Amino acid sequence: MLSEENILEGQILLVDKPLTWSSFQAVNKLKYLLKNAFGLKKFKIGHAGTLDPLATGLLIVCTGKSTKKISEIQAQPKEYTGTFFIGATTPSYDLETEVDQIFPIDHISEELIRETTAKFLGEIDQKPPVFSAIKKDGVRLYEHARAGVDVEIASRKTTIYEFEITRIELPEIDFRVACSKGTYIRSLAFDFGKALKSGAHLTALRRTKIGDYSVTLAKTPEVFENELRQV
């Protein structure tokens, strides 16, 4: 049970972030609810790993002394499920922007999909999406992108521990992936489409695990609000 004492001492809260909410919004909502429920004026609170507004799922929120564990939690492997749309790309590699190119998919078989999936296992080179919060010359990449400025993005090493295709109904493919910190699933979608000699973008994403923390134990902000009303 949440209390003023354990919020200040340090609590790890598992939030199931709703679609379209930013991670910042989710943390602010919890901060507001906890302040009101316990009459707190000031306390530390932060999240361990950003989740895009177009993604749902596990967001770990730390309070009090537990905020010291944020870096440690962020460094742990992540698991995601989601959907790739095959045969079209977008500049953002997801649904944030409109389709910019169409590609053939008639040559794509289940065998080709599974062979291609195997090629992504292990350590890979990956370029972050141009629509991301990484900074280049002191400016976030998405700000460059929205201003129409072309920037050279360096690739980085990332590791795919598991990559499983769970549904094939072209043009859609569902997947589950376990990966290291810093992996962009949007970039994985783009690279996967390219490897199929087609194109792809991400249309759904859900973070299901961070280390040993699972979304099955997470609560939506609405559930937190209802529970805190009863405190």
XYZ file of N, CA, C and O in Angstrom, residues 127-231:
420
model
N 21.108 2.793 -36.903
C 21.044 4.257 -36.876
C 19.756 4.674 -36.186
O 18.679 4.208 -36.561
N 19.831 5.568 -35.200
C 18.610 6.077 -34.566
C 17.745 6.798 -35.605
O 18.271 7.340 -36.577
N 16.422 6.822 -35.416
C 15.549 7.551 -36.346
C 15.869 9.044 -36.309
O 16.272 9.578 -35.279
N 15.684 9.718 -37.447
C 15.912 11.168 -37.485
C 14.887 11.873 -36.587
O 15.148 12.936 -36.040
N 13.704 11.253 -36.414
C 12.708 11.784 -35.477
C 12.942 11.131 -34.107
O 12.210 10.242 -33.689
N 14.000 11.558 -33.421
C 14.271 11.043 -32.077
C 14.810 12.178 -31.221
O 15.136 13.253 -31.723
N 14.922 11.921 -29.920
C 15.311 12.975 -28.975
C 16.817 13.095 -28.789
O 17.284 13.917 -28.008
N 17.589 12.290 -29.523
C 19.046 12.386 -29.444
C 19.482 13.767 -29.933
O 18.899 14.306 -30.876
N 20.512 14.311 -29.298
C 20.982 15.649 -29.681
C 22.140 15.581 -30.674
O 23.015 14.728 -30.563
N 22.089 16.473 -31.654
C 23.178 16.655 -32.626
C 23.459 18.150 -32.675
O 22.561 18.957 -32.941
N 24.700 18.546 -32.356
C 25.072 19.961 -32.294
C 24.180 20.732 -31.316
O 23.793 21.875 -31.571
N 23.818 20.067 -30.207
C 23.035 20.716 -29.165
C 21.549 20.825 -29.447
O 20.794 21.389 -28.653
N 21.109 20.266 -30.578
C 19.686 20.339 -30.955
C 19.156 18.915 -31.122
O 19.834 18.054 -31.690
N 17.943 18.658 -30.627
C 17.366 17.325 -30.742
C 17.099 16.992 -32.215
O 16.696 17.859 -32.991
N 17.318 15.721 -32.584
C 17.181 15.312 -33.984
C 15.801 15.622 -34.550
O 15.671 16.033 -35.701
N 14.745 15.423 -33.739
C 13.409 15.673 -34.276
C 13.184 17.157 -34.597
O 12.393 17.489 -35.474
N 13.922 18.039 -33.907
C 13.816 19.474 -34.218
C 14.477 19.768 -35.561
O 13.964 20.551 -36.362
N 15.638 19.129 -35.807
C 16.283 19.239 -37.127
C 15.333 18.730 -38.206
O 15.166 19.365 -39.251
N 14.728 17.551 -37.947
C 13.863 16.905 -38.944
C 12.656 17.778 -39.274
O 12.299 17.959 -40.442
N 12.033 18.345 -38.241
C 10.841 19.175 -38.467
C 11.181 20.485 -39.167
O 10.333 21.070 -39.835
N 12.437 20.907 -39.020
C 12.883 22.133 -39.694
C 13.376 21.843 -41.114
O 13.755 22.749 -41.840
N 13.369 20.556 -41.484
C 13.797 20.177 -42.827
C 15.303 20.180 -43.006
O 15.805 20.242 -44.131
N 16.044 20.098 -41.896
C 17.509 20.109 -41.957
C 18.032 18.667 -42.011
O 17.684 17.840 -41.168
N 18.862 18.372 -43.019
C 19.469 17.041 -43.125
C 20.668 16.957 -42.190
O 21.541 17.833 -42.218
N 20.711 15.906 -41.376
C 21.857 15.708 -40.481
C 22.394 14.294 -40.656
O 21.632 13.358 -40.921
N 23.694 14.168 -40.508
C 24.326 12.849 -40.592
C 24.242 12.192 -39.221
O 24.691 12.748 -38.220
N 23.632 11.004 -39.178
C 23.463 10.304 -37.904
C 24.403 9.109 -37.878
O 24.388 8.273 -38.787
N 25.205 9.033 -36.847
C 26.146 7.911 -36.717
C 25.405 6.659 -36.252
O 24.471 6.738 -35.444
N 25.811 5.515 -36.781
C 25.202 4.257 -36.324
C 25.821 3.883 -34.978
O 26.895 4.365 -34.617
N 25.130 3.032 -34.253
C 25.616 2.592 -32.951
C 25.372 1.098 -32.803
O 24.492 0.544 -33.466
N 26.136 0.477 -31.923
C 25.989 -0.956 -31.683
C 24.824 -1.201 -30.727
O 24.663 -0.496 -29.723
N 24.019 -2.189 -31.047
C 22.943 -2.603 -30.153
C 22.812 -4.116 -30.281
O 23.349 -4.710 -31.225
N 22.155 -4.749 -29.336
C 22.060 -6.218 -29.351
C 20.606 -6.678 -29.326
O 19.817 -6.213 -28.499
N 20.285 -7.578 -30.251
C 18.963 -8.207 -30.284
C 19.126 -9.614 -29.711
O 19.780 -10.469 -30.319
N 18.564 -9.847 -28.540
C 18.700 -11.140 -27.871
C 17.708 -12.164 -28.421
O 18.040 -13.333 -28.588
N 16.488 -11.702 -28.656
C 15.434 -12.575 -29.201
C 14.613 -11.772 -30.197
O 14.347 -10.596 -29.971
N 14.225 -12.406 -31.292
C 13.403 -11.744 -32.309
C 12.463 -12.810 -32.868
O 12.885 -13.694 -33.606
N 11.212 -12.716 -32.487
C 10.224 -13.744 -32.839
C 9.085 -13.113 -33.638
O 8.546 -12.078 -33.257
N 8.731 -13.750 -34.752
C 7.566 -13.321 -35.532
C 6.361 -14.101 -35.025
O 6.369 -15.335 -35.011
N 5.330 -13.395 -34.579
C 4.179 -14.064 -33.953
C 2.928 -14.089 -34.838
O 1.990 -14.817 -34.564
N 2.921 -13.279 -35.909
C 1.786 -13.287 -36.849
C 2.248 -12.733 -38.183
O 2.945 -11.728 -38.228
N 1.864 -13.422 -39.255
C 2.155 -12.931 -40.601
C 0.840 -12.849 -41.371
O 0.224 -13.874 -41.672
N 0.398 -11.646 -41.601
C -0.781 -11.397 -42.443
C -0.457 -10.155 -43.250
O -0.888 -9.050 -42.921
N 0.375 -10.359 -44.284
C 0.860 -9.224 -45.065
C -0.274 -8.321 -45.535
O -1.332 -8.807 -45.916
N -0.098 -6.993 -45.420
C 1.180 -6.298 -45.179
C 1.594 -6.169 -43.710
O 2.554 -5.461 -43.422
N 0.907 -6.859 -42.791
C 1.261 -6.726 -41.367
C 2.037 -7.938 -40.865
O 1.760 -9.073 -41.247
N 2.996 -7.650 -40.000
C 3.755 -8.693 -39.308
C 3.823 -8.307 -37.829
O 4.238 -7.201 -37.492
N 3.397 -9.205 -36.957
C 3.523 -8.985 -35.515
C 4.822 -9.618 -35.024
O 5.252 -10.653 -35.543
N 5.410 -9.024 -33.992
C 6.704 -9.502 -33.505
C 6.817 -9.367 -31.995
O 6.055 -8.648 -31.351
N 7.806 -10.081 -31.456
C 8.255 -9.884 -30.073
C 9.768 -9.799 -30.134
O 10.413 -10.623 -30.789
N 10.340 -8.805 -29.478
C 11.794 -8.644 -29.516
C 12.333 -8.323 -28.119
O 11.727 -7.553 -27.376
N 13.426 -8.971 -27.759
C 14.152 -8.658 -26.519
C 15.482 -8.052 -26.950
O 16.176 -8.611 -27.815
N 15.839 -6.914 -26.371
C 16.991 -6.164 -26.884
C 17.703 -5.404 -25.765
O 17.203 -5.268 -24.659
N 18.884 -4.897 -26.115
C 19.677 -4.133 -25.153
C 19.183 -2.696 -25.059
O 18.397 -2.232 -25.899
N 19.671 -1.998 -24.060
C 19.386 -0.577 -23.882
C 19.778 0.182 -25.154
O 20.781 -0.127 -25.799
N 18.969 1.180 -25.517
C 19.312 2.037 -26.649
C 18.850 1.538 -28.003
O 19.129 2.167 -29.020
N 18.166 0.393 -28.027
C 17.643 -0.130 -29.297
C 16.392 0.649 -29.700
O 15.500 0.862 -28.881
N 16.341 1.077 -30.947
C 15.147 1.737 -31.478
C 14.347 0.735 -32.313
O 14.827 0.270 -33.344
N 13.149 0.410 -31.851
C 12.328 -0.562 -32.582
C 11.845 0.045 -33.902
O 11.651 -0.661 -34.878
N 11.704 1.366 -33.946
C 11.344 2.030 -35.208
C 12.443 1.801 -36.254
O 12.156 1.551 -37.423
N 13.685 1.916 -35.834
C 14.802 1.671 -36.750
C 14.854 0.199 -37.162
O 15.184 -0.119 -38.310
N 14.526 -0.683 -36.216
C 14.467 -2.115 -36.534
C 13.422 -2.369 -37.613
O 13.654 -3.145 -38.545
N 12.279 -1.691 -37.520
C 11.219 -1.821 -38.533
C 11.737 -1.385 -39.900
O 11.571 -2.091 -40.907
N 12.388 -0.227 -39.942
C 12.914 0.318 -41.205
C 13.955 -0.628 -41.805
O 13.906 -0.959 -42.996
N 14.901 -1.083 -40.972
C 15.971 -1.957 -41.445
C 15.436 -3.324 -41.872
O 15.939 -3.933 -42.820
N 14.416 -3.798 -41.171
C 13.801 -5.091 -41.489
C 13.139 -5.019 -42.872
O 13.308 -5.923 -43.699
N 12.428 -3.924 -43.142
C 11.800 -3.737 -44.450
C 12.831 -3.703 -45.561
O 12.645 -4.301 -46.627
N 13.944 -3.021 -45.309
C 15.031 -2.906 -46.286
C 15.639 -4.282 -46.567
O 15.944 -4.628 -47.720
N 15.827 -5.062 -45.490
C 16.407 -6.403 -45.629
C 15.492 -7.339 -46.415
O 15.962 -8.306 -47.031
N 14.194 -7.043 -46.417
C 13.225 -7.829 -47.203
C 13.171 -7.355 -48.654
O 12.340 -7.825 -49.426
N 14.055 -6.387 -49.010
C 14.043 -5.738 -50.330
C 12.681 -5.087 -50.583
O 12.094 -5.172 -51.660
N 12.191 -4.451 -49.524
C 10.925 -3.711 -49.563
C 11.102 -2.510 -48.644
O 12.167 -1.915 -48.592
N 10.057 -2.162 -47.929
C 10.114 -1.097 -46.938
C 9.182 -1.460 -45.804
O 8.340 -2.341 -45.946
N 9.335 -0.810 -44.663
C 8.444 -1.091 -43.531
C 8.448 0.071 -42.558
O 9.396 0.862 -42.515
N 7.377 0.169 -41.794
C 7.345 1.121 -40.677
C 6.552 0.504 -39.529
O 5.819 -0.472 -39.712
N 6.743 1.074 -38.366
C 6.134 0.558 -37.140
C 4.735 1.147 -36.973
O 4.560 2.356 -37.046
N 3.737 0.284 -36.759
C 2.365 0.786 -36.583
C 1.818 0.542 -35.172
O 0.800 1.115 -34.801
N 2.478 -0.309 -34.389
C 2.065 -0.535 -32.996
C 3.280 -0.991 -32.204
O 4.120 -1.731 -32.722
N 3.378 -0.524 -30.948
C 4.494 -0.921 -30.094
C 4.052 -0.927 -28.639
O 3.388 0.001 -28.170
N 4.438 -1.999 -27.951
C 4.130 -2.123 -26.523
C 5.366 -2.661 -25.808
O 5.913 -3.702 -26.196
N 5.816 -1.926 -24.781
C 6.950 -2.425 -23.986
C 6.387 -3.344 -22.907
O 5.531 -2.932 -22.110
N 6.867 -4.574 -22.896
C 6.314 -5.583 -21.989
C 7.220 -5.892 -20.798
O 6.736 -6.340 -19.765
N 8.536 -5.638 -20.957
C 9.457 -5.921 -19.847
C 10.642 -4.966 -19.842
O 11.085 -4.514 -20.901
N 11.133 -4.680 -18.640
C 12.432 -4.025 -18.439
C 13.115 -4.853 -17.361
O 12.678 -4.865 -16.208
N 14.174 -5.585 -17.746
C 14.792 -6.496 -16.789
C 13.767 -7.504 -16.297
O 13.089 -8.145 -17.093
N 13.625 -7.619 -14.977
C 12.650 -8.553 -14.399
C 11.285 -7.909 -14.159
O 10.365 -8.567 -13.673
N 11.157 -6.635 -14.468
C 9.877 -5.943 -14.278
C 8.968 -6.197 -15.490
O 9.403 -6.032 -16.636
N 7.731 -6.580 -15.227
C 6.800 -6.923 -16.309
C 5.572 -6.019 -16.317
O 5.077 -5.606 -15.263
N 5.061 -5.753 -17.516
C 3.864 -4.927 -17.658
C 2.634 -5.617 -17.066
O 1.631 -4.963 -16.773
N 2.716 -6.937 -16.871
C 1.570 -7.657 -16.286
C 1.282 -7.179 -14.862
O 0.169 -7.341 -14.361
N 2.290 -6.579 -14.214
C 2.114 -6.067 -12.841
C 1.899 -4.551 -12.814
O 1.793 -3.953 -11.751
N 1.867 -3.933 -14.005
C 1.738 -2.471 -14.092
C 0.272 -2.037 -14.024
O -0.641 -2.815 -14.335
N 0.064 -0.777 -13.629
C -1.281 -0.204 -13.539
C -1.369 1.046 -14.404
O -0.394 1.802 -14.500
N -2.498 1.276 -14.999
C -2.701 2.503 -15.770
C -2.808 3.683 -14.807
O -3.141 3.495 -13.623
N -2.556 4.909 -15.267
C -2.738 6.084 -14.406
C -4.153 6.150 -13.816
O -4.333 6.580 -12.670
N -5.133 5.688 -14.588
C -6.524 5.697 -14.109
C -6.698 4.786 -12.893
O -7.371 5.142 -11.923
N -6.079 3.615 -12.934
C -6.156 2.676 -11.797
C -5.451 3.261 -10.579
O -5.960 3.185 -9.453
N -4.265 3.867 -10.790
C -3.565 4.547 -9.687
C -4.465 5.602 -9.056
O -4.557 5.718 -7.833
N -5.141 6.385 -9.906
C -6.016 7.453 -9.406
C -7.143 6.894 -8.553
O -7.424 7.397 -7.457
N -7.777 5.822 -9.019
C -8.881 5.212 -8.272
C -8.403 4.647 -6.943
O -9.088 4.762 -5.925
N -7.224 4.028 -6.950
C -6.682 3.439 -5.700
C -6.305 4.533 -4.706
O -6.526 4.370 -3.503
N -5.730 5.626 -5.189
C -5.307 6.700 -4.294
C -6.490 7.468 -3.701
O -6.365 8.057 -2.631
N -7.613 7.423 -4.351
C -8.830 8.040 -3.793
C -9.278 7.321 -2.528
O -9.975 7.892 -1.697
N -8.893 6.043 -2.437
C -9.343 5.223 -1.288
C -8.336 5.265 -0.135
O -8.534 4.638 0.879
N -7.198 5.966 -0.344
C -6.170 6.030 0.715
C -6.650 6.874 1.890
O -7.211 7.946 1.665
